[in-house]
XYZ file of C-alpha atoms in Angstrom:
663
model
C -46.811 -13.572 4.039
C -49.324 -13.688 1.422
C -51.726 -16.766 1.657
C -51.435 -19.016 -1.242
C -54.590 -19.831 -3.382
C -55.720 -22.954 -5.186
C -55.042 -23.389 -8.920
C -57.568 -22.908 -11.576
C -57.988 -24.031 -15.235
C -57.286 -20.633 -16.435
C -53.822 -20.604 -14.860
C -52.682 -22.471 -17.957
C -52.445 -18.810 -19.567
C -49.916 -17.980 -16.951
C -47.873 -21.145 -17.104
C -45.117 -21.590 -19.550
C -43.674 -24.680 -21.168
C -39.910 -24.999 -21.795
C -38.883 -27.818 -24.111
C -36.551 -29.074 -26.819
C -33.223 -28.020 -25.190
C -30.053 -28.172 -27.454
C -26.639 -28.024 -26.115
C -23.951 -26.835 -28.574
C -20.764 -28.898 -29.332
C -18.877 -26.512 -27.011
C -20.803 -27.859 -24.052
C -21.877 -24.384 -22.826
C -24.235 -22.790 -25.237
C -27.782 -23.942 -24.878
C -30.913 -23.029 -26.808
C -34.435 -24.014 -25.999
C -38.092 -23.358 -26.749
C -40.539 -21.475 -24.352
C -44.231 -21.719 -25.183
C -47.032 -19.918 -23.631
C -50.820 -19.379 -24.443
C -52.066 -16.088 -25.405
C -55.563 -15.646 -23.951
C -56.886 -12.640 -26.013
C -55.638 -14.217 -29.372
C -56.606 -17.786 -28.340
C -53.468 -19.299 -29.619
C -50.052 -20.577 -28.631
C -46.713 -18.578 -28.985
C -43.265 -20.148 -29.086
C -39.887 -18.314 -28.905
C -36.319 -19.342 -28.627
C -34.156 -18.569 -25.456
C -30.421 -18.889 -24.942
C -28.527 -19.699 -21.806
C -24.875 -20.223 -21.028
C -24.793 -23.377 -18.848
C -21.421 -22.607 -17.421
C -22.237 -19.147 -16.317
C -25.823 -20.072 -15.463
C -27.084 -16.537 -16.135
C -30.555 -15.497 -16.878
C -31.965 -16.902 -20.185
C -31.740 -14.501 -23.033
C -34.756 -14.184 -25.622
C -33.523 -14.693 -29.175
C -36.755 -14.545 -31.115
C -39.805 -12.360 -30.578
C -43.354 -11.978 -31.585
C -46.567 -13.845 -31.197
C -45.890 -16.517 -33.663
C -44.329 -20.092 -33.213
C -40.621 -20.356 -33.456
C -39.297 -23.839 -32.758
C -37.007 -26.777 -33.726
C -33.670 -24.904 -32.941
C -30.597 -26.768 -34.283
C -26.929 -25.602 -33.892
C -24.471 -25.759 -36.711
C -21.592 -28.113 -35.943
C -19.332 -25.117 -35.222
C -21.781 -23.396 -33.187
C -21.754 -20.099 -35.235
C -25.221 -20.489 -36.675
C -28.627 -21.520 -35.576
C -31.442 -22.949 -37.751
C -35.122 -22.991 -36.705
C -38.631 -23.133 -38.050
C -40.988 -20.119 -37.760
C -44.505 -19.503 -39.012
C -44.018 -15.818 -38.892
C -44.790 -15.390 -42.618
C -47.693 -17.908 -42.576
C -46.543 -21.486 -43.132
C -43.576 -22.649 -41.206
C -40.268 -22.245 -43.007
C -36.684 -22.681 -42.207
C -34.814 -19.691 -40.893
C -31.082 -19.213 -39.976
C -29.453 -16.729 -37.734
C -25.677 -15.877 -36.829
C -25.232 -16.576 -33.106
C -23.124 -13.395 -32.647
C -26.227 -11.326 -33.468
C -28.387 -10.045 -36.330
C -31.754 -10.712 -37.761
C -32.821 -14.138 -38.756
C -32.958 -14.892 -42.472
C -35.534 -16.935 -44.130
C -34.018 -19.803 -46.287
C -37.078 -21.714 -47.610
C -40.163 -20.572 -49.329
C -41.888 -23.968 -49.917
C -45.467 -23.810 -50.991
C -46.657 -25.979 -47.834
C -43.977 -24.960 -45.404
C -40.698 -26.758 -44.302
C -39.845 -28.569 -41.066
C -37.144 -30.570 -39.296
C -33.856 -28.779 -40.162
C -30.740 -31.002 -40.065
C -27.318 -29.397 -40.730
C -24.740 -30.789 -42.992
C -21.415 -31.488 -41.083
C -19.660 -28.615 -42.949
C -22.420 -26.217 -42.097
C -23.026 -25.247 -45.737
C -26.352 -26.935 -46.265
C -29.588 -27.782 -44.365
C -31.740 -30.779 -44.995
C -35.339 -30.620 -44.162
C -38.825 -32.269 -44.506
C -41.417 -30.816 -47.034
C -44.812 -31.945 -48.105
C -45.457 -31.728 -51.865
C -47.848 -32.793 -54.387
C -46.615 -34.468 -57.503
C -46.767 -31.236 -59.532
C -45.332 -28.975 -56.916
C -41.831 -27.581 -56.606
C -39.719 -26.331 -53.781
C -39.729 -22.885 -55.060
C -43.343 -22.405 -55.988
C -44.446 -18.932 -55.452
C -47.460 -17.815 -53.301
C -49.196 -16.599 -56.507
C -48.903 -20.038 -58.067
C -50.122 -21.666 -54.760
C -53.324 -19.656 -54.858
C -54.065 -20.136 -58.480
C -56.642 -22.880 -57.977
C -60.235 -21.865 -57.583
C -61.348 -22.466 -54.030
C -64.575 -24.250 -54.957
C -65.670 -27.170 -52.935
C -64.646 -30.491 -54.641
C -65.364 -34.143 -53.850
C -62.751 -36.179 -52.008
C -61.705 -39.108 -54.009
C -60.639 -42.171 -51.817
C -58.857 -45.179 -52.978
C -56.791 -46.143 -49.928
C -57.527 -46.950 -46.539
C -54.949 -44.771 -44.971
C -56.760 -41.544 -46.278
C -57.163 -39.641 -43.009
C -55.229 -38.703 -39.876
C -56.354 -37.176 -36.632
C -53.350 -34.944 -36.846
C -53.793 -33.650 -40.380
C -57.286 -34.523 -41.470
C -58.040 -36.018 -44.904
C -55.172 -36.842 -47.141
C -54.851 -34.158 -49.876
C -52.326 -35.781 -52.279
C -49.054 -34.539 -50.514
C -46.216 -36.794 -49.760
C -43.476 -35.977 -47.275
C -40.191 -35.562 -49.049
C -36.644 -34.358 -48.201
C -35.080 -31.172 -49.516
C -31.671 -29.573 -49.157
C -31.063 -25.845 -49.116
C -27.710 -24.041 -49.519
C -27.267 -21.864 -46.416
C -25.506 -19.065 -48.398
C -27.388 -18.902 -51.693
C -30.588 -20.212 -50.759
C -30.651 -22.735 -53.586
C -32.751 -25.746 -52.948
C -32.993 -29.256 -54.373
C -35.166 -32.412 -53.750
C -33.266 -35.433 -52.442
C -36.370 -37.669 -52.737
C -39.404 -38.035 -54.834
C -42.271 -40.299 -55.716
C -45.380 -41.612 -53.935
C -43.789 -42.324 -50.668
C -43.389 -40.508 -47.367
C -39.849 -39.931 -46.066
C -38.952 -38.804 -42.697
C -35.495 -37.111 -42.232
C -33.269 -38.408 -39.405
C -29.652 -37.480 -39.619
C -26.629 -36.596 -41.870
C -23.523 -38.652 -41.727
C -20.351 -37.110 -40.377
C -18.624 -37.204 -43.779
C -21.534 -35.470 -45.353
C -22.043 -38.226 -47.980
C -25.116 -39.950 -46.683
C -28.452 -38.935 -45.086
C -30.385 -41.403 -42.931
C -34.184 -41.448 -43.552
C -37.030 -43.617 -42.619
C -39.817 -44.677 -45.013
C -42.122 -47.424 -46.079
C -41.537 -48.267 -49.720
C -44.105 -51.168 -49.638
C -46.317 -51.311 -52.797
C -49.461 -51.634 -50.708
C -49.025 -49.413 -47.714
C -52.725 -50.166 -46.394
C -51.585 -53.493 -45.159
C -47.937 -52.570 -44.321
C -46.820 -50.966 -41.066
C -43.068 -51.164 -41.384
C -40.656 -48.107 -41.192
C -37.293 -48.971 -42.758
C -34.107 -47.066 -42.308
C -32.468 -45.982 -45.575
C -29.040 -44.423 -46.234
C -29.380 -41.987 -49.214
C -26.218 -40.814 -51.102
C -26.363 -36.998 -51.331
C -24.807 -37.030 -54.759
C -26.348 -39.925 -56.624
C -29.434 -40.173 -54.577
C -29.296 -44.026 -54.439
C -30.956 -45.784 -51.589
C -29.598 -48.392 -49.349
C -32.134 -50.170 -47.099
C -30.257 -51.234 -43.816
C -33.345 -52.698 -41.919
C -34.902 -54.751 -44.839
C -38.553 -54.686 -43.852
C -38.241 -56.456 -40.483
C -40.081 -53.920 -38.386
C -40.555 -50.379 -37.332
C -37.478 -48.121 -36.747
C -36.716 -44.428 -36.107
C -34.699 -41.845 -34.066
C -31.590 -42.675 -36.150
C -28.359 -41.070 -35.267
C -24.643 -41.548 -36.428
C -21.518 -42.102 -34.115
C -19.149 -39.159 -34.568
C -16.717 -41.444 -36.541
C -19.533 -42.521 -38.945
C -18.879 -46.179 -38.210
C -22.174 -46.920 -36.342
C -25.868 -45.929 -36.508
C -27.991 -46.040 -33.433
C -31.745 -46.224 -33.634
C -34.912 -47.151 -31.780
C -37.040 -49.850 -33.089
C -38.770 -53.222 -32.891
C -39.909 -56.177 -35.013
C -43.722 -55.745 -34.211
C -43.812 -59.009 -32.339
C -46.750 -57.724 -30.366
C -48.073 -55.201 -32.941
C -48.375 -51.751 -31.350
C -47.809 -53.207 -27.853
C -44.169 -54.147 -28.793
C -41.387 -52.464 -26.601
C -38.997 -50.214 -28.556
C -35.455 -51.219 -28.261
C -31.850 -50.054 -28.965
C -30.471 -51.291 -32.383
C -26.970 -50.740 -33.738
C -25.903 -50.936 -37.433
C -22.180 -51.330 -38.141
C -21.624 -49.362 -41.374
C -18.474 -51.306 -42.296
C -19.705 -54.743 -42.039
C -23.364 -53.929 -42.706
C -24.672 -55.614 -39.598
C -27.768 -54.808 -37.685
C -27.969 -55.980 -34.091
C -30.332 -55.357 -31.107
C -28.374 -54.173 -28.128
C -31.391 -54.592 -25.714
C -32.864 -57.841 -27.043
C -32.654 -59.421 -23.575
C -33.972 -56.462 -21.643
C -37.531 -55.453 -20.572
C -36.623 -51.858 -20.835
C -38.715 -49.513 -23.016
C -36.554 -46.942 -24.678
C -38.064 -43.429 -25.329
C -40.526 -41.269 -23.372
C -43.967 -42.802 -23.185
C -45.162 -40.718 -20.330
C -48.528 -38.791 -20.674
C -49.490 -35.414 -19.235
C -51.679 -32.530 -20.467
C -49.183 -29.571 -20.220
C -45.879 -29.821 -22.273
C -45.709 -28.329 -25.744
C -43.209 -29.327 -28.281
C -41.342 -32.008 -26.377
C -38.953 -33.928 -28.519
C -37.447 -37.375 -27.866
C -33.713 -37.193 -28.862
C -33.010 -40.678 -29.712
C -29.359 -41.914 -29.000
C -26.977 -39.307 -28.231
C -23.455 -40.423 -28.906
C -20.409 -39.289 -26.880
C -17.115 -38.044 -28.470
C -15.372 -41.476 -27.989
C -17.858 -43.206 -30.385
C -18.432 -45.778 -27.950
C -20.746 -44.455 -25.233
C -24.179 -42.831 -25.435
C -27.210 -41.721 -23.616
C -30.897 -41.943 -24.190
C -34.210 -41.687 -22.451
C -36.162 -44.706 -21.108
C -39.571 -45.277 -19.641
C -39.600 -47.267 -16.398
C -42.123 -47.664 -13.486
C -43.825 -44.279 -13.716
C -40.618 -42.406 -14.512
C -38.572 -41.467 -17.588
C -34.862 -41.892 -16.959
C -31.623 -40.878 -18.550
C -29.753 -44.172 -19.449
C -26.100 -44.836 -20.350
C -25.167 -47.424 -22.993
C -22.047 -48.577 -24.752
C -21.029 -50.694 -27.735
C -19.989 -53.318 -25.242
C -23.619 -53.771 -24.068
C -23.392 -51.856 -20.862
C -26.794 -50.442 -19.896
C -27.861 -48.650 -16.724
C -29.557 -45.551 -15.477
C -27.371 -42.342 -15.319
C -30.035 -40.408 -13.612
C -32.970 -42.178 -11.953
C -35.495 -40.227 -9.756
C -39.255 -39.751 -9.406
C -39.737 -37.527 -12.283
C -40.558 -37.117 -16.046
C -37.617 -36.321 -18.219
C -39.056 -35.072 -21.497
C -35.985 -33.468 -23.006
C -32.307 -34.401 -23.221
C -29.288 -32.945 -24.920
C -25.631 -33.550 -24.503
C -23.826 -31.714 -27.333
C -21.760 -34.706 -27.829
C -20.263 -34.676 -24.369
C -20.131 -37.661 -22.061
C -19.999 -35.796 -18.625
C -22.858 -33.464 -18.871
C -26.405 -33.043 -20.221
C -29.129 -30.526 -20.244
C -32.451 -32.154 -19.188
C -36.042 -30.902 -19.197
C -37.859 -32.372 -16.062
C -41.347 -32.184 -14.883
C -42.626 -33.392 -11.458
C -46.162 -33.446 -10.093
C -45.796 -30.195 -8.414
C -43.603 -28.476 -11.119
C -44.803 -28.153 -14.804
C -41.220 -28.285 -16.163
C -37.793 -26.512 -16.047
C -34.375 -27.021 -17.611
C -31.420 -28.422 -15.479
C -27.803 -29.198 -15.952
C -27.051 -32.655 -15.097
C -23.505 -33.811 -14.096
C -23.596 -37.374 -15.314
C -20.644 -38.393 -13.118
C -22.033 -36.973 -9.828
C -25.711 -37.220 -10.700
C -26.038 -33.525 -9.469
C -28.767 -31.285 -10.957
C -28.351 -27.471 -11.171
C -31.570 -25.500 -12.237
C -31.038 -23.373 -15.331
C -34.539 -21.956 -15.710
C -37.420 -20.825 -13.403
C -40.126 -19.771 -15.837
C -42.990 -20.709 -13.642
C -41.698 -19.482 -10.334
C -44.284 -16.537 -10.103
C -47.267 -18.804 -10.522
C -46.000 -21.589 -8.324
C -45.335 -19.046 -5.480
C -48.988 -18.145 -5.809
C -50.684 -21.562 -5.600
C -50.760 -24.576 -3.398
C -50.425 -27.788 -5.421
C -51.319 -31.384 -4.331
C -48.280 -33.738 -3.946
C -49.217 -37.366 -5.006
C -48.300 -40.339 -2.795
C -47.042 -43.550 -4.549
C -49.163 -46.635 -4.003
C -48.071 -50.247 -4.804
C -50.310 -53.139 -4.294
C -51.165 -56.569 -5.703
C -54.197 -57.333 -8.139
C -56.647 -59.909 -7.308
C -54.566 -62.401 -9.314
C -51.168 -61.379 -7.812
C -49.956 -58.962 -10.432
C -47.787 -56.074 -9.064
C -49.464 -52.747 -9.649
C -48.269 -49.233 -9.264
C -50.066 -45.823 -9.155
C -50.635 -42.607 -7.117
C -53.095 -40.955 -4.866
C -53.472 -37.273 -4.333
C -55.084 -35.862 -1.152
C -57.262 -32.738 -1.744
C -55.539 -29.413 -1.497
C -56.036 -28.078 2.007
C -56.654 -31.444 3.288
C -57.725 -31.752 6.907
C -57.378 -34.752 9.091
C -60.602 -36.267 10.209
C -62.646 -35.113 7.295
C -64.105 -37.087 4.485
C -63.459 -36.227 0.674
C -64.972 -37.578 -2.663
C -62.555 -39.529 -4.799
C -62.131 -39.173 -8.502
C -60.576 -42.129 -10.467
C -58.557 -41.020 -13.464
C -57.783 -43.708 -16.377
C -55.289 -42.860 -19.058
C -55.503 -43.507 -22.714
C -53.511 -45.776 -25.132
C -53.916 -48.250 -23.603
C -50.207 -48.382 -24.161
C -49.185 -45.212 -22.319
C -48.004 -44.445 -18.730
C -49.008 -42.292 -15.925
C -45.840 -40.682 -14.442
C -44.268 -38.581 -11.858
C -45.177 -35.421 -13.962
C -47.423 -32.371 -13.783
C -51.051 -32.948 -14.726
C -53.013 -29.716 -14.712
C -56.399 -31.473 -14.774
C -55.412 -33.472 -11.582
C -54.314 -30.404 -9.789
C -57.470 -28.482 -10.736
C -59.618 -31.207 -9.421
C -57.555 -31.633 -6.212
C -57.918 -27.779 -5.722
C -61.784 -28.263 -5.788
C -61.604 -30.681 -2.851
C -61.327 -34.216 -4.484
C -58.897 -36.900 -3.884
C -57.352 -38.308 -7.026
C -56.548 -41.914 -7.729
C -54.575 -42.931 -10.873
C -52.769 -46.124 -11.679
C -50.973 -47.891 -14.559
C -53.184 -51.062 -15.093
C -51.909 -53.993 -17.292
C -51.613 -52.644 -20.749
C -49.574 -49.766 -19.592
C -46.050 -49.171 -20.641
C -43.088 -49.040 -18.303
C -43.461 -52.341 -16.573
C -42.183 -54.971 -19.165
C -43.250 -56.676 -22.292
C -45.665 -59.195 -20.666
C -47.417 -56.380 -18.772
C -47.994 -54.143 -21.706
C -49.207 -56.994 -23.968
C -51.640 -58.384 -21.299
C -54.416 -56.207 -22.391
C -54.741 -57.106 -25.940
C -57.718 -59.427 -26.538
C -59.035 -58.633 -22.897
C -60.349 -55.181 -22.991
C -62.780 -54.884 -20.020
C -61.311 -58.027 -18.392
C -58.260 -57.905 -16.143
C -57.574 -54.337 -16.969
C -60.924 -53.542 -15.471
C -60.130 -55.711 -12.466
C -56.835 -53.967 -11.881
C -58.667 -50.540 -11.821
C -61.313 -51.815 -9.428
C -58.632 -53.352 -7.259
C -56.940 -50.022 -7.052
C -60.288 -48.433 -5.772
C -60.598 -51.215 -3.226
C -57.110 -50.705 -2.086
C -57.620 -46.856 -1.704
C -60.793 -47.359 0.253
C -59.204 -49.910 2.556
C -56.023 -47.814 3.166
C -57.241 -44.172 3.174
C -59.901 -43.468 5.662
C -60.460 -39.865 4.412
C -62.278 -41.113 1.279
C -66.102 -41.116 1.304
C -66.966 -44.463 -0.343
C -70.396 -43.230 -1.497
C -68.880 -40.289 -3.393
C -66.839 -41.775 -6.117
C -66.253 -40.323 -9.724
C -64.570 -41.773 -12.709
C -63.212 -40.168 -15.888
C -60.661 -40.842 -18.748
C -60.036 -40.240 -22.312
C -59.627 -42.467 -25.295
C -58.968 -45.820 -23.891
C -59.687 -44.210 -20.671
C -63.028 -43.087 -22.165
C -63.735 -46.636 -23.180
C -62.935 -47.963 -19.640
C -65.128 -45.180 -18.002
C -67.939 -46.395 -20.293
C -67.222 -49.974 -19.462
C -67.069 -49.354 -15.565
C -70.404 -47.675 -15.441
C -71.968 -50.506 -17.481
C -70.591 -53.137 -14.862
C -70.867 -51.392 -11.536
C -72.998 -48.753 -9.839
C -70.331 -47.757 -7.385
C -69.533 -44.429 -8.950
C -71.989 -41.614 -8.578
C -70.641 -39.479 -11.485
C -68.680 -40.146 -14.607
C -67.168 -37.974 -17.465
C -66.191 -39.897 -20.610
C -63.793 -38.093 -23.010
C -63.072 -38.916 -26.753
C -64.179 -42.430 -25.985
C -65.050 -45.675 -27.717
C -68.429 -47.304 -27.118
C -68.975 -49.565 -30.020
C -66.242 -51.786 -31.574
C -68.398 -52.799 -34.436
C -69.088 -49.245 -35.772
C -65.659 -48.227 -34.802
C -64.212 -50.593 -37.390
C -63.148 -48.496 -40.423
C -64.425 -45.174 -39.175
C -61.155 -44.360 -37.222
C -57.805 -43.340 -38.829
C -56.602 -46.511 -37.126
C -59.794 -48.422 -37.030
C -59.286 -51.307 -39.401
C -56.173 -52.513 -37.912
C -56.355 -51.215 -34.293
C -59.312 -53.316 -33.681
C -57.531 -56.389 -35.107
C -54.542 -55.875 -32.968
C -56.202 -54.834 -29.732
C -59.491 -56.684 -29.557
C -58.043 -59.360 -31.690
C -61.244 -59.724 -33.642
C -62.864 -58.181 -36.852
C -66.277 -57.948 -38.656
C -66.196 -61.777 -39.157
C -66.820 -62.108 -35.469
C -69.513 -59.577 -34.428
C -70.140 -61.424 -31.229
C -66.710 -60.680 -29.870
C -66.675 -57.131 -30.952
C -70.124 -56.532 -29.270
C -69.003 -58.347 -26.108
C -66.240 -55.874 -25.620
C -68.415 -52.891 -26.437
C -69.629 -50.716 -23.586
C -72.720 -49.872 -25.628
C -73.872 -53.479 -25.135
C -74.244 -52.811 -21.338
C -76.163 -49.470 -21.713
C -79.211 -50.994 -19.897
C -77.095 -51.302 -16.738
C -75.669 -47.843 -16.896
C -77.163 -45.805 -13.940
C -74.250 -43.431 -13.350
C -74.905 -39.949 -14.418
C -72.513 -39.496 -17.481
C -71.060 -36.403 -19.091
C -69.863 -37.122 -22.665
C -67.093 -34.824 -24.008
C -66.035 -35.292 -27.611
C -64.402 -33.297 -30.472
C -66.119 -32.800 -33.789
C -62.957 -33.464 -35.698
C -61.714 -36.455 -33.704
C -60.711 -38.957 -36.392
C -59.009 -41.274 -33.885
C -62.215 -42.043 -31.971
C -64.829 -40.368 -34.142
C -67.709 -38.523 -32.684
C -70.234 -41.196 -33.625
C -68.919 -43.203 -30.802
C -70.320 -40.502 -28.495
C -73.428 -39.938 -30.394
C -74.434 -43.550 -30.104
C -73.905 -43.622 -26.455
C -75.672 -40.390 -25.734
C -78.789 -41.309 -27.639
C -78.845 -44.757 -26.111
C -78.795 -43.293 -22.668
C -81.196 -40.544 -23.276
C -83.635 -42.699 -25.043
C -83.714 -44.826 -21.809
C -84.147 -41.772 -19.663
C -80.725 -41.860 -18.041
C -78.894 -38.909 -16.746
C -76.490 -37.611 -19.235
C -75.266 -34.602 -21.140
C -73.271 -34.284 -24.394
C -70.675 -31.616 -25.180
C -69.319 -31.305 -28.742
C -66.151 -29.337 -29.170
C -66.020 -27.498 -32.602
C -62.893 -27.844 -34.907
C -61.113 -29.785 -32.238
C -59.376 -33.289 -32.615
C -58.351 -36.194 -30.338
C -55.627 -33.898 -28.788
C -57.966 -31.229 -27.447
C -56.933 -31.742 -23.801
C -53.142 -31.459 -24.656
C -52.899 -29.063 -27.554
C -56.361 -27.795 -28.498
C -57.522 -24.126 -28.654
C -56.749 -22.579 -25.416
C -60.448 -21.454 -24.766
C -61.889 -24.817 -25.540
C -59.220 -26.514 -23.112
C -60.494 -24.152 -20.385
C -64.176 -24.964 -21.184
C -63.421 -28.723 -21.110
C -61.642 -28.608 -17.592
C -64.689 -26.379 -16.197
C -67.162 -28.833 -17.614
C -65.492 -31.592 -15.751
C -65.302 -29.748 -12.624
C -68.988 -28.577 -12.773
C -70.327 -32.113 -13.464
C -68.476 -33.605 -10.432
C -69.596 -30.649 -8.280
C -73.208 -31.257 -9.275
C -73.217 -35.016 -8.471
C -70.383 -35.572 -5.852
C -70.351 -32.568 -3.648
């Protein structure tokens, strides 16, 4: 038998991501997206695959080529499939007959089209489209290119003028269009200086549910209301009336109820999302999980999956029962709910469920599951028995070649008696009696959650001979409202103590850890905490800070979220420079003795690169050991969806830095 090898960063080019499964209404036909990296072309490629979940045969590829094909959606009768493809440049809506034949392009929008939603009768498809005020849905490519490409100044009049995802705002608003499947005729359902997000079509075809913020001053508004738009008159009806932020809106099959995720922003961006129900007949909105500490949706983080989609509430055929995903204690779980208020897990295990589809059935579901030693596959879940049957095995070849580290769950109490939860990975090829260096990993957010999911970075470090420690300190999702809110106003306080308590616990309970060879790394909030840690202790011999915050004073206003995130999280603003500086790692630069590698993206608008520049210069000016790596054209999402070659370089920089200072 061939001896297995350890995994390398470059194995990302061999691994495939399966995501966004959709089970047709017949309960047997399933379509999903498979994404892989193309090394030579330095890009991602996505195609659609079909599988019959009853026959459990090998998946059949339905689209081909080296472009991105995604967002597959069945028509209600299952005879057609709509999807988005960028094969002609910008993403457009395509449709294909499920009995065979070439896909046909439906839209030719100047800036592309996304998010296809079928009408109940299968004759129309609604979609999202970005348009400037003078653009139409049928603008030709020649018209699109008529403007001279000279550089022009950017005129800024609002605070929300940039986004880490899409860059500087260019005058486009997100509208909703409708296309006739047979004729290709298109029309706009919405217009004006507002962004609309398409949600779902009512079963009778008369209404479309959308979300939007129609506030006059959106710079100081953070609501997301649900509107029902009449498809004939285009009249709006606001059913949430400005009370909070809502999304993932789905109709019950009889059209009498709408289910949605949302909250009233009681704790700003630390507020738990809940299940809400709107009765269409009596026009009544109620929160079904008001008394529950359950977080609905998938808030687990990783660095591998591409195109994962949270499905919202999936109604059963009886109009009474439904399923959804929830985030709970390091796992994501399939939950069952009903109009009577019943609520319990339908499938609970140590896992990350990042995709869910029922096709309207109540007894079965297709789920996408990742575990620490499995990047992700599709399974058929029997809801009544809890049994899983594997449907795909896209990473079998790679997993048969490599040895991966299996994390061990740890549970302990903080110094002030809070229950804490995390994991420790032994190095690959661990040998009893030997000592190993430990790397502490810290997640971003801070309102996110480490989970029982595959993390390529962790596996690559474990393959190099490091033990890996990672926990969910207070501020993390998955452990209730009080826990997630506890970090606000206390950055570098009890959250720091939680993390150091975890290090103490690991050293006290795992004698294979070499206490004098500790490393630390993290990104975003995790980068902030890495900076904070090395300014408050010299226990760590090496550190890598990624897309970090170092100075809350200069962060104010330069981030795409800076002017309100600081208010919400630090609970201070420029009227209180003392508090902002107290929570800034840069204030403690004189105490930083740990060799620090600084990784940052040039086009990171979430944590702008000036944060890294200040820290690097301050350290270098003081003669400290540091190095600064700037990733061109990359944004805040480099580690998860950046250019493949830059993702590889990032991982290798981390490995080499720890190798230099810890081995």
